[in-house]
XYZ file of C-alpha atoms in Angstrom:
696
model
C 0.016 0.096 0.060
C 1.029 3.647 -0.420
C 2.055 5.801 2.487
C 0.896 9.466 2.293
C 3.671 11.899 2.449
C 2.197 13.836 5.220
C 2.207 10.883 7.619
C 5.653 11.415 9.029
C 6.277 8.492 11.477
C 7.268 9.173 15.210
C 6.307 12.697 15.322
C 3.754 14.048 17.805
C 0.186 14.228 16.359
C -0.897 16.515 19.096
C 0.642 19.920 18.431
C 2.623 21.626 21.078
C 1.859 25.401 21.580
C 4.416 27.754 19.784
C 7.387 27.982 22.277
C 7.910 31.705 21.492
C 11.190 33.233 22.420
C 12.981 30.595 24.550
C 15.730 31.428 26.807
C 18.296 29.195 28.656
C 16.919 28.307 32.098
C 19.139 25.497 33.155
C 22.666 24.429 32.312
C 24.210 25.353 28.860
C 20.691 25.429 27.117
C 19.890 22.076 28.378
C 16.480 23.645 29.232
C 14.907 26.526 27.354
C 11.935 28.397 29.013
C 9.345 31.060 28.034
C 7.264 32.576 30.634
C 5.186 34.125 27.932
C 3.980 30.646 26.509
C 4.537 28.892 29.897
C 6.891 26.348 28.120
C 9.810 24.453 29.313
C 11.805 22.713 26.609
C 14.422 20.291 27.925
C 14.507 18.099 24.796
C 17.247 16.882 22.710
C 19.923 16.356 25.332
C 20.300 12.647 24.183
C 21.378 11.208 27.505
C 23.049 14.203 28.987
C 19.951 15.177 31.065
C 18.725 12.277 33.195
C 16.471 14.190 35.727
C 13.881 17.000 35.627
C 15.617 20.091 37.091
C 13.871 22.704 39.256
C 12.701 25.480 36.983
C 11.346 28.814 38.191
C 7.853 29.264 37.005
C 4.570 27.446 36.617
C 5.067 25.941 33.255
C 2.143 24.358 31.572
C 4.151 22.522 28.763
C 7.047 20.342 29.472
C 8.888 18.887 26.694
C 11.323 16.078 27.794
C 11.619 14.276 24.481
C 14.826 12.697 22.810
C 16.705 12.457 26.151
C 17.375 8.607 26.062
C 15.764 8.126 29.523
C 15.585 4.306 28.867
C 13.256 3.902 32.018
C 11.555 5.811 34.659
C 11.759 3.808 37.840
C 11.611 6.580 40.540
C 7.978 7.580 41.360
C 9.487 11.256 42.286
C 11.149 11.658 38.849
C 8.941 14.584 38.120
C 9.001 15.914 41.692
C 10.698 19.142 40.496
C 8.222 19.701 37.701
C 5.337 22.260 38.034
C 1.992 20.947 38.996
C 0.475 23.124 36.589
C 1.781 21.031 33.526
C -1.104 20.394 31.019
C 1.161 18.916 28.169
C 3.926 16.549 28.798
C 6.176 15.315 25.911
C 8.136 12.151 26.477
C 8.616 11.291 22.766
C 11.513 9.101 21.534
C 13.115 8.114 24.940
C 13.505 4.549 24.302
C 11.534 3.934 27.366
C 10.552 0.348 28.317
C 9.362 0.832 31.828
C 7.559 3.669 33.668
C 6.889 3.058 37.306
C 3.342 3.269 38.498
C 2.344 6.675 40.002
C 5.054 8.467 38.041
C 2.576 11.011 36.614
C 0.470 11.382 39.935
C 2.040 14.764 40.277
C 0.180 16.189 37.274
C -3.307 16.520 38.464
C -4.138 18.814 35.546
C -2.411 16.764 32.668
C -4.534 16.927 29.566
C -2.130 15.786 26.967
C 0.557 12.982 27.145
C 2.840 12.111 24.213
C 4.585 8.816 24.763
C 5.261 7.935 21.096
C 8.505 6.585 19.801
C 9.161 4.484 22.861
C 8.904 0.615 23.527
C 6.038 0.193 26.033
C 3.591 -2.553 26.454
C -0.221 -2.230 26.730
C 0.103 -3.509 30.435
C 2.803 -0.955 31.230
C 0.861 1.809 29.641
C -2.404 0.824 31.608
C -0.389 0.766 34.849
C 1.158 4.139 34.435
C -2.228 5.816 33.435
C -4.392 4.200 36.107
C -3.972 7.297 38.336
C -4.187 9.898 35.638
C -7.940 10.945 35.491
C -7.590 14.443 33.868
C -5.968 13.146 30.773
C -7.697 13.977 27.472
C -5.292 13.161 24.656
C -2.835 10.183 24.597
C -0.128 9.741 21.767
C 1.347 6.290 21.603
C 2.526 6.265 17.995
C 5.637 4.379 16.971
C 5.632 2.319 20.194
C 5.977 -1.144 18.834
C 2.517 -1.996 20.291
C 0.733 -5.165 19.284
C -2.892 -6.231 19.703
C -4.528 -5.088 22.937
C -4.721 -8.000 25.341
C -8.065 -8.840 26.708
C -9.168 -6.445 29.422
C -5.866 -4.772 29.343
C -7.511 -1.340 29.863
C -10.363 -2.614 32.129
C -8.979 -1.043 35.309
C -7.768 2.245 33.681
C -9.535 5.210 35.209
C -9.080 7.584 32.246
C -12.800 8.545 32.247
C -12.073 11.693 30.264
C -9.777 10.516 27.569
C -11.153 11.610 24.220
C -8.268 11.039 21.736
C -5.889 7.909 21.310
C -3.424 7.772 18.582
C -1.787 4.332 18.124
C -0.484 4.778 14.573
C 2.622 3.370 13.307
C 2.545 0.177 15.463
C 2.168 -3.505 14.913
C -1.547 -3.899 15.850
C -2.507 -6.591 13.238
C -5.797 -7.365 15.220
C -7.908 -4.914 16.854
C -10.898 -5.875 19.036
C -12.755 -2.471 19.612
C -14.458 -3.934 22.725
C -11.033 -3.509 24.510
C -11.547 0.164 24.140
C -15.018 0.272 25.737
C -13.718 1.306 29.105
C -12.731 4.570 27.374
C -16.390 5.797 27.582
C -15.689 9.253 26.122
C -13.185 8.296 23.565
C -13.919 10.487 20.346
C -10.920 10.188 18.183
C -9.186 7.014 17.324
C -6.206 6.842 15.074
C -5.014 3.381 14.239
C -3.360 4.092 10.783
C -0.437 2.064 9.349
C -0.457 -0.912 11.643
C -0.652 -3.686 9.071
C -4.132 -4.247 10.615
C -5.875 -7.233 9.088
C -8.576 -7.960 11.518
C -10.918 -5.437 12.887
C -13.619 -6.738 15.226
C -16.173 -3.975 15.783
C -18.009 -3.168 19.170
C -20.277 -0.405 20.283
C -18.368 2.870 20.948
C -21.193 5.420 20.916
C -18.773 8.368 21.680
C -16.539 7.866 18.573
C -16.450 10.867 16.253
C -13.525 10.336 14.059
C -11.737 6.940 13.136
C -8.644 6.803 10.887
C -7.739 3.333 9.815
C -5.693 4.207 6.657
C -2.481 2.285 5.459
C -3.680 -1.095 6.722
C -4.503 -4.393 5.169
C -8.142 -4.433 5.640
C -10.200 -6.417 3.067
C -13.697 -5.649 4.286
C -15.460 -2.494 5.074
C -15.890 -2.232 8.992
C -18.915 -3.688 10.612
C -21.057 -0.886 11.689
C -24.475 -2.492 12.655
C -25.262 -4.392 15.584
C -25.730 -8.074 14.528
C -29.019 -8.714 12.977
C -30.281 -5.107 13.499
C -30.000 -1.747 11.932
C -28.672 -0.245 15.157
C -25.385 1.681 14.689
C -22.391 0.668 16.716
C -21.037 4.223 16.073
C -23.996 6.460 16.208
C -22.057 9.679 16.453
C -19.164 8.895 14.004
C -18.689 11.958 11.757
C -15.332 11.077 9.978
C -14.256 7.740 8.689
C -10.974 7.265 6.904
C -10.141 3.669 5.576
C -8.041 4.646 2.656
C -4.950 2.723 1.484
C -6.415 -0.657 2.313
C -7.681 -3.510 0.206
C -11.411 -3.201 0.454
C -13.197 -4.596 -2.472
C -16.874 -3.915 -1.891
C -19.465 -2.350 0.527
C -21.912 -5.157 0.310
C -22.557 -5.634 3.957
C -25.291 -3.341 5.726
C -24.135 0.048 6.661
C -25.423 1.875 9.872
C -23.654 5.192 9.972
C -26.490 7.683 10.371
C -24.078 10.703 10.996
C -20.989 10.108 8.915
C -20.262 13.433 7.126
C -16.974 12.383 5.542
C -15.824 9.074 4.209
C -12.414 8.443 2.542
C -12.100 5.196 0.600
C -9.338 6.202 -1.841
C -6.620 3.677 -2.800
C -8.830 0.660 -2.299
C -9.901 -2.005 -4.821
C -13.474 -1.366 -5.301
C -13.745 -2.192 -9.027
C -17.474 -2.879 -9.419
C -19.572 -0.080 -7.887
C -23.382 -0.852 -7.482
C -26.475 1.056 -7.677
C -27.262 3.041 -4.233
C -23.892 1.981 -2.909
C -23.541 5.497 -1.330
C -27.189 6.358 -1.217
C -28.876 8.483 1.427
C -30.452 5.306 2.679
C -27.000 3.945 3.718
C -25.225 7.229 4.298
C -27.994 9.720 5.334
C -25.570 12.495 6.460
C -22.808 12.011 4.057
C -21.389 15.265 2.656
C -18.014 14.319 1.454
C -17.042 11.202 -0.352
C -13.541 10.338 -1.725
C -13.187 7.074 -3.795
C -10.262 8.235 -5.842
C -7.236 6.308 -6.993
C -8.955 3.028 -7.222
C -6.345 0.323 -7.514
C -7.422 -1.520 -10.548
C -9.742 -0.980 -13.649
C -13.125 -0.109 -12.680
C -15.704 -2.516 -14.314
C -18.974 -0.876 -13.509
C -20.439 2.527 -12.518
C -24.195 1.916 -12.808
C -27.035 4.484 -12.463
C -27.543 6.154 -9.121
C -24.179 4.924 -7.673
C -23.887 8.200 -5.712
C -27.542 8.556 -5.087
C -27.474 11.060 -2.188
C -29.116 14.457 -1.929
C -26.952 14.945 1.184
C -23.650 14.618 -0.880
C -22.016 17.903 -1.516
C -18.356 16.803 -2.404
C -17.318 13.805 -4.468
C -13.672 12.942 -5.387
C -13.591 10.271 -8.126
C -10.212 11.282 -9.469
C -7.159 9.109 -10.950
C -9.443 6.185 -11.739
C -8.748 6.263 -15.473
C -12.478 5.460 -16.294
C -13.477 5.817 -19.890
C -16.709 7.866 -19.655
C -17.553 7.349 -23.181
C -17.884 3.658 -22.557
C -21.643 3.018 -22.025
C -21.012 -0.437 -20.853
C -18.948 0.700 -17.927
C -20.509 4.088 -17.064
C -24.227 4.718 -16.956
C -25.498 8.035 -17.994
C -27.213 8.408 -14.677
C -24.240 7.561 -12.510
C -24.676 11.021 -10.861
C -28.427 10.663 -10.587
C -30.011 11.535 -7.273
C -27.055 13.979 -6.339
C -29.315 16.908 -6.138
C -26.810 19.024 -4.020
C -23.539 18.023 -5.335
C -21.388 21.194 -5.433
C -17.746 19.911 -5.690
C -16.997 17.239 -8.288
C -13.331 15.965 -8.878
C -12.965 13.838 -11.957
C -9.151 14.586 -12.656
C -7.239 11.913 -14.460
C -10.257 10.031 -16.159
C -10.881 9.663 -19.808
C -13.148 12.092 -21.597
C -11.183 12.184 -24.955
C -14.144 10.652 -26.916
C -17.068 11.780 -24.910
C -19.612 13.560 -27.380
C -21.480 16.713 -26.569
C -24.697 14.627 -26.110
C -23.067 12.245 -23.854
C -21.479 14.993 -21.774
C -24.612 16.723 -21.225
C -26.507 13.647 -20.151
C -23.817 12.631 -17.774
C -23.874 16.100 -16.039
C -27.613 16.819 -16.361
C -28.552 15.933 -12.867
C -25.820 18.114 -11.302
C -25.254 20.837 -13.877
C -27.476 23.238 -12.015
C -25.805 22.660 -8.549
C -22.205 22.223 -9.230
C -19.882 24.934 -8.005
C -16.593 23.298 -8.666
C -15.564 20.987 -11.365
C -12.240 19.331 -11.873
C -11.489 17.878 -15.386
C -7.767 18.128 -15.396
C -5.759 15.637 -17.398
C -8.951 13.968 -18.775
C -8.020 14.123 -22.603
C -10.488 16.841 -22.874
C -8.891 18.274 -26.096
C -11.906 19.531 -27.991
C -15.111 21.308 -26.785
C -17.570 23.646 -28.166
C -19.585 26.457 -26.816
C -22.281 24.165 -25.653
C -20.261 21.937 -23.400
C -20.283 24.154 -20.345
C -23.477 26.438 -21.344
C -25.735 24.574 -18.859
C -23.392 24.981 -15.688
C -25.354 28.143 -14.470
C -23.883 28.060 -10.898
C -20.403 26.858 -11.699
C -17.735 29.124 -9.950
C -14.459 27.133 -10.434
C -13.626 25.145 -13.491
C -10.230 23.188 -13.889
C -9.329 22.044 -17.258
C -5.402 21.876 -17.001
C -3.249 19.413 -18.677
C -5.860 18.311 -21.388
C -3.898 19.221 -24.536
C -6.558 21.764 -25.578
C -5.338 23.437 -28.747
C -8.087 26.088 -29.323
C -10.692 27.814 -27.043
C -13.858 28.424 -28.849
C -14.893 32.014 -28.948
C -17.487 32.591 -26.031
C -17.115 28.987 -24.784
C -17.384 30.197 -21.076
C -19.585 33.246 -21.524
C -22.769 31.627 -20.502
C -21.349 30.744 -17.026
C -22.628 33.793 -15.226
C -21.034 32.886 -11.902
C -17.538 31.734 -13.016
C -14.913 33.124 -10.748
C -11.899 30.773 -11.533
C -10.751 29.319 -14.823
C -7.717 27.058 -14.963
C -6.472 25.990 -18.471
C -2.893 25.635 -17.673
C -0.474 23.261 -19.277
C -2.476 22.769 -22.394
C -1.519 23.430 -26.076
C -3.003 26.891 -26.514
C -1.188 29.059 -28.834
C -3.352 32.180 -29.163
C -5.905 34.045 -27.061
C -7.870 36.718 -28.722
C -10.208 39.559 -27.851
C -13.068 37.237 -28.922
C -12.091 34.303 -26.808
C -13.697 35.896 -23.647
C -16.352 38.547 -23.741
C -15.781 41.580 -21.888
C -18.329 40.540 -19.196
C -16.591 37.275 -18.745
C -13.157 38.967 -18.263
C -14.581 41.331 -15.607
C -16.370 38.578 -13.866
C -13.635 35.853 -13.508
C -11.174 36.733 -10.695
C -8.447 34.373 -11.526
C -7.341 33.089 -14.880
C -4.572 30.445 -15.134
C -3.351 30.050 -18.692
C 0.249 29.342 -17.744
C 2.355 26.585 -19.198
C 0.909 26.860 -22.709
C 3.010 27.164 -25.873
C 2.013 30.744 -26.776
C 2.968 31.878 -30.314
C 4.130 35.431 -29.805
C 3.192 37.001 -32.976
C 0.767 39.939 -34.067
C -2.114 37.662 -33.050
C -1.121 37.538 -29.349
C -0.550 41.255 -28.985
C -4.065 41.719 -27.361
C -3.450 38.949 -24.941
C -0.176 40.468 -24.006
C -1.709 43.832 -23.216
C -4.516 42.166 -21.265
C -1.869 40.320 -19.296
C 0.162 43.539 -18.562
C -2.985 45.518 -17.703
C -4.339 42.897 -15.203
C -1.594 41.006 -13.586
C -3.604 40.311 -10.424
C -6.117 38.254 -12.421
C -3.582 35.778 -13.808
C -1.973 32.930 -11.803
C 0.657 30.388 -12.955
C 3.383 29.982 -10.393
C 6.780 28.907 -11.787
C 5.140 27.796 -15.257
C 4.591 31.338 -16.250
C 3.477 32.684 -19.613
C 6.260 31.866 -22.188
C 6.633 32.251 -25.925
C 7.062 28.778 -27.641
C 8.651 30.464 -30.728
C 10.956 32.680 -28.846
C 13.347 30.861 -26.354
C 13.534 32.333 -22.864
C 11.038 35.003 -23.616
C 7.951 35.645 -21.501
C 4.689 36.765 -23.384
C 4.863 39.953 -21.318
C 8.121 40.881 -22.707
C 8.002 39.892 -26.233
C 8.455 42.736 -28.827
C 7.044 43.114 -32.400
C 6.459 46.033 -34.599
C 3.096 47.387 -34.183
C 3.324 48.957 -37.471
C 4.040 45.536 -39.163
C 0.993 44.158 -37.442
C -1.263 47.161 -38.720
C -0.512 45.911 -42.380
C -2.897 43.415 -41.954
C -2.988 39.639 -42.805
C -3.360 40.019 -46.549
C -0.318 42.284 -46.753
C 1.605 39.909 -44.570
C 0.637 36.944 -46.767
C 1.677 39.048 -49.875
C 5.020 39.714 -48.280
C 5.515 36.050 -47.306
C 4.562 35.016 -50.861
C 7.220 37.382 -52.454
C 9.909 36.219 -50.072
C 9.060 32.573 -50.837
C 9.266 33.331 -54.512
C 12.714 34.970 -54.156
C 13.923 32.267 -51.889
C 12.836 29.707 -54.543
C 14.811 31.567 -57.219
C 17.852 31.606 -54.961
C 17.399 27.834 -54.167
C 17.259 26.942 -57.872
C 20.277 28.876 -58.505
C 22.056 27.102 -55.490
C 20.944 23.604 -56.668
C 21.965 24.277 -60.362
C 25.309 25.525 -59.137
C 25.883 22.661 -56.643
C 24.815 19.937 -59.263
C 26.410 21.470 -62.300
C 28.458 18.330 -63.048
C 25.260 16.291 -62.930
C 23.657 18.588 -65.353
C 26.541 18.428 -67.555
C 26.445 14.628 -67.499
C 22.613 14.773 -68.287
C 23.425 17.141 -71.294
C 26.105 14.914 -72.459
C 24.017 11.752 -72.292
C 21.297 13.507 -74.337
C 23.725 14.193 -77.106
C 25.212 10.787 -77.078
C 21.994 8.828 -76.804
C 22.368 7.677 -80.298
C 25.874 6.460 -80.220
C 25.642 5.053 -76.697
C 22.565 3.058 -77.811
C 24.544 1.379 -80.639
C 27.371 0.753 -78.222
C 25.073 -1.013 -75.699
C 23.510 -3.020 -78.636
C 26.884 -4.208 -79.508
C 27.574 -5.219 -75.969
C 24.366 -7.300 -75.836
C 25.157 -8.996 -78.993
C 28.209 -10.529 -77.260
C 31.082 -8.318 -78.337
C 34.016 -8.532 -76.070
C 34.899 -5.660 -73.623
C 38.346 -3.910 -74.113
C 38.978 -3.732 -70.431
C 38.244 -6.187 -67.588
C 37.644 -3.282 -65.177
C 37.452 0.511 -65.203
C 39.116 1.966 -61.933
C 37.498 5.149 -60.413
C 39.764 6.686 -57.944
C 41.079 10.105 -56.653
C 44.316 11.329 -57.806
C 45.512 11.498 -54.239
C 45.105 7.674 -54.084
C 47.199 7.039 -57.084
C 49.945 5.621 -55.146
C 48.030 2.778 -53.671
C 46.767 1.931 -57.208
C 50.249 1.768 -58.576
C 51.677 0.020 -55.542
C 49.062 -2.353 -54.564
C 46.104 -2.845 -57.051
C 47.929 -2.921 -60.503
C 50.666 -5.312 -59.364
C 48.063 -7.996 -58.285
C 45.368 -7.519 -60.812
C 47.471 -7.254 -63.888
C 50.736 -8.782 -62.774
C 49.289 -11.727 -60.996
C 45.827 -12.278 -62.233
C 46.516 -11.172 -65.842
C 43.528 -8.565 -65.996
C 43.572 -5.546 -68.264
C 42.476 -2.395 -66.163
C 41.605 1.025 -67.355
C 43.040 3.741 -65.220
C 42.624 7.397 -66.334
C 46.191 8.408 -65.982
C 47.460 5.739 -68.256
C 44.577 4.777 -70.675
C 42.707 8.021 -71.444
C 43.163 9.307 -75.077
C 45.233 12.589 -75.273
C 43.240 15.297 -76.796
C 39.836 13.753 -76.237
C 37.428 15.400 -74.051
C 37.624 14.125 -70.482
C 33.772 13.386 -70.303
C 34.036 11.347 -73.449
C 37.032 9.586 -72.182
C 35.027 8.508 -69.004
C 32.031 7.574 -70.943
C 33.998 5.448 -73.653
C 36.220 3.773 -71.021
C 33.348 2.746 -68.635
C 31.094 1.419 -71.589
C 34.397 -0.565 -72.763
C 34.936 -2.146 -69.276
C 33.230 -5.292 -68.231
C 33.231 -3.987 -64.542
C 33.857 -0.843 -62.551
C 35.996 -0.853 -59.436
C 35.145 2.157 -57.210
C 37.870 3.103 -54.825
C 36.123 4.950 -51.950
C 38.142 7.303 -49.654
C 37.876 10.806 -48.403
C 39.599 12.156 -51.363
C 37.094 10.383 -53.539
C 34.253 12.095 -51.635
C 35.885 15.647 -52.233
C 36.712 15.006 -55.982
C 34.115 16.423 -58.510
C 35.430 14.115 -61.282
C 35.104 11.169 -59.041
C 31.561 12.071 -58.203
C 30.885 12.517 -62.005
C 32.207 8.865 -62.658
C 30.182 7.532 -59.909
C 26.887 9.294 -61.175
C 27.722 8.156 -64.538
C 28.168 4.435 -63.583
C 24.908 4.649 -61.572
C 23.078 5.958 -64.796
C 24.583 3.950 -67.412
C 25.904 0.542 -66.215
C 23.762 -0.454 -63.292
C 21.459 -2.571 -65.714
C 24.449 -5.076 -65.912
C 24.451 -7.357 -62.991
C 27.340 -7.317 -60.436
C 28.914 -4.535 -62.531
C 30.390 -2.490 -59.640
C 33.005 -3.587 -57.167
C 33.322 -1.261 -54.103
C 36.695 -0.969 -52.409
C 36.864 1.081 -49.201
C 40.433 2.379 -49.118
C 40.086 4.519 -46.069
C 37.274 5.166 -43.576
C 35.194 8.117 -44.628
C 32.845 9.916 -42.207
C 29.288 9.701 -43.143
C 28.904 13.619 -42.899
C 31.585 13.839 -45.639
C 29.971 11.389 -48.107
C 27.715 12.569 -50.834
C 24.186 11.289 -51.397
C 25.460 9.055 -54.277
C 28.174 7.427 -52.244
C 25.713 6.775 -49.382
C 23.255 5.254 -51.887
C 25.911 2.930 -53.260
C 27.073 1.898 -49.671
C 23.493 1.197 -48.703
C 22.903 -1.214 -51.691
C 26.385 -2.723 -52.499
C 28.621 -4.909 -50.270
C 32.125 -3.287 -50.144
C 35.626 -4.696 -49.521
C 37.573 -2.931 -46.764
C 41.431 -2.511 -47.107
C 43.868 -2.846 -44.241
C 47.517 -2.966 -43.898
C 47.345 -5.884 -41.558
C 48.819 -9.187 -43.081
C 45.594 -11.240 -42.438
C 43.375 -8.521 -43.592
C 45.308 -8.011 -46.849
C 45.026 -11.842 -47.450
C 41.366 -11.570 -46.810
C 41.045 -8.472 -49.031
C 42.777 -9.985 -52.203
C 40.555 -13.202 -51.723
C 37.297 -11.379 -51.568
C 38.305 -9.066 -54.525
C 39.305 -12.104 -56.667
C 35.891 -13.669 -55.923
C 34.233 -10.528 -56.870
C 35.962 -10.020 -60.202
C 35.586 -13.650 -61.046
C 31.819 -14.077 -60.750
């Protein structure tokens, strides 16, 4: 189970009076006193103060916590303390034993804090047997287990009204053992791993906290076989953070005003589960954070005219699913004023479905939470029937656009929260003048505002009415201008006055000029490719005849054409030619040796490539930077790719992808390459793979 952050273990639940300005009144600030608040604080000495010193003054609060007392065996331990003490704090002293009669001096003691120690129920009962004035007892974090039978039978705490046994090990609790505490009003037994709760009549109980336990059933509240309540005056019941799966048993809680059931496992809700017949006085109901997928929300689930606040948040229920949620789920809630539905699914709820769901409560709701519900789109009609709504929360929904006048019919609206959506523009038509005057707090923070001419009006409104806008740390920021707040973005008022048509005309002219510029850049960048295309157009007839001769079986003049950068000629002459021509007897075409003098270089490339059975491409950083190498590559791609296995790719040196041209990347992605390395084994592998490639 989850542990609420505010339940800090081993801290007093009964607040001490503010100590005011304390001054040292014993030792080197071992005790600090204030006559104004009548407080003596001798806490935090951690074993250095083992007795209660005599202090001048009639102090009503004595704090002797965190002193490592271990045990109090002297009945006169508090002999020096004022007899006027009303509040005594002995928290976290590792106490295991307190002698009977140790508190007899405190005839006016009202609050006793014994938490954070290691006392037993028998020891507690013995110590408290003579304290009849006590009203509040704090026993948190005391390693207490289940109350033994009749352990408190002889305790004469006739006035005790509050008992806190939270953060203990009470796995089984029989409320019958608390019946001697006839005036007990407040029972706090949270976080005890409580599994078994046996009810008994405690007519004075007003508030019970059983959160953070392991209860699987809702507590018995009726006397067996009758409709008589065991807790007729109970007002507040908290059983959150348990494993309760249903409320099928009879309920007799005539005066419960607040019921907290969040973080339980009620997956199937039933008609009249929280009706006025079962909870006639229930004002506030919390069934949020259901642990599991809710299977059913039938009609009249919350059928109670007494109910004024309902928290059904963080349940992830799809309210468009008619098989799960009935349209009359809120039927009978004639006085519901505060509804929290945060973190449910309204993403596909239609207008008709939305209006039917809220029809029973639209005229009574004053506060509605629909944050993080996927409520992306809505029209003017969605909230038009919420005549009395004062506070509307629509944060975190991904809302892109606020329809003009969507909230203008809500004549009592005072707070509108639309933070953390995707709203880019707010115009003068979004909210009417009456709405802007009526709403006291707007929260539109955390939206990606587009700070353009369209937002100038909103900027002025924001600056003129800073007190009407909230937003915390999220603020109002420009999505298109980094590190700029809406209040501070600048734009030319004159430019905005040109109007939208003039702006579009300016944009069109700018785009046209930009297009001409891009065409020029592209033409210049790919001038070699254009030249190749022009060349191919002129040579189409002759190249067609050449290809025809090739297909008819004419022999190639060269076994392979080698395309390489001039910077790599040393490797060609030292490594490639000696092996391919010297050892393998191949005839290679290399431009430095075999191009015809006086012939145009483009013609040389075309004729030699077409006269070669294969093409060997030697890729390297130099190859990537060479315009002629790129020309040869493009020519090969456009003229000889129809011949299977025509290109053999050699990676002479590693080339960064950012340095490669698009043509090189395309070839690398479609052709297996052979990588050169000076290592002996790598060289052997290289020549073997190259021989296989050229022999296929």
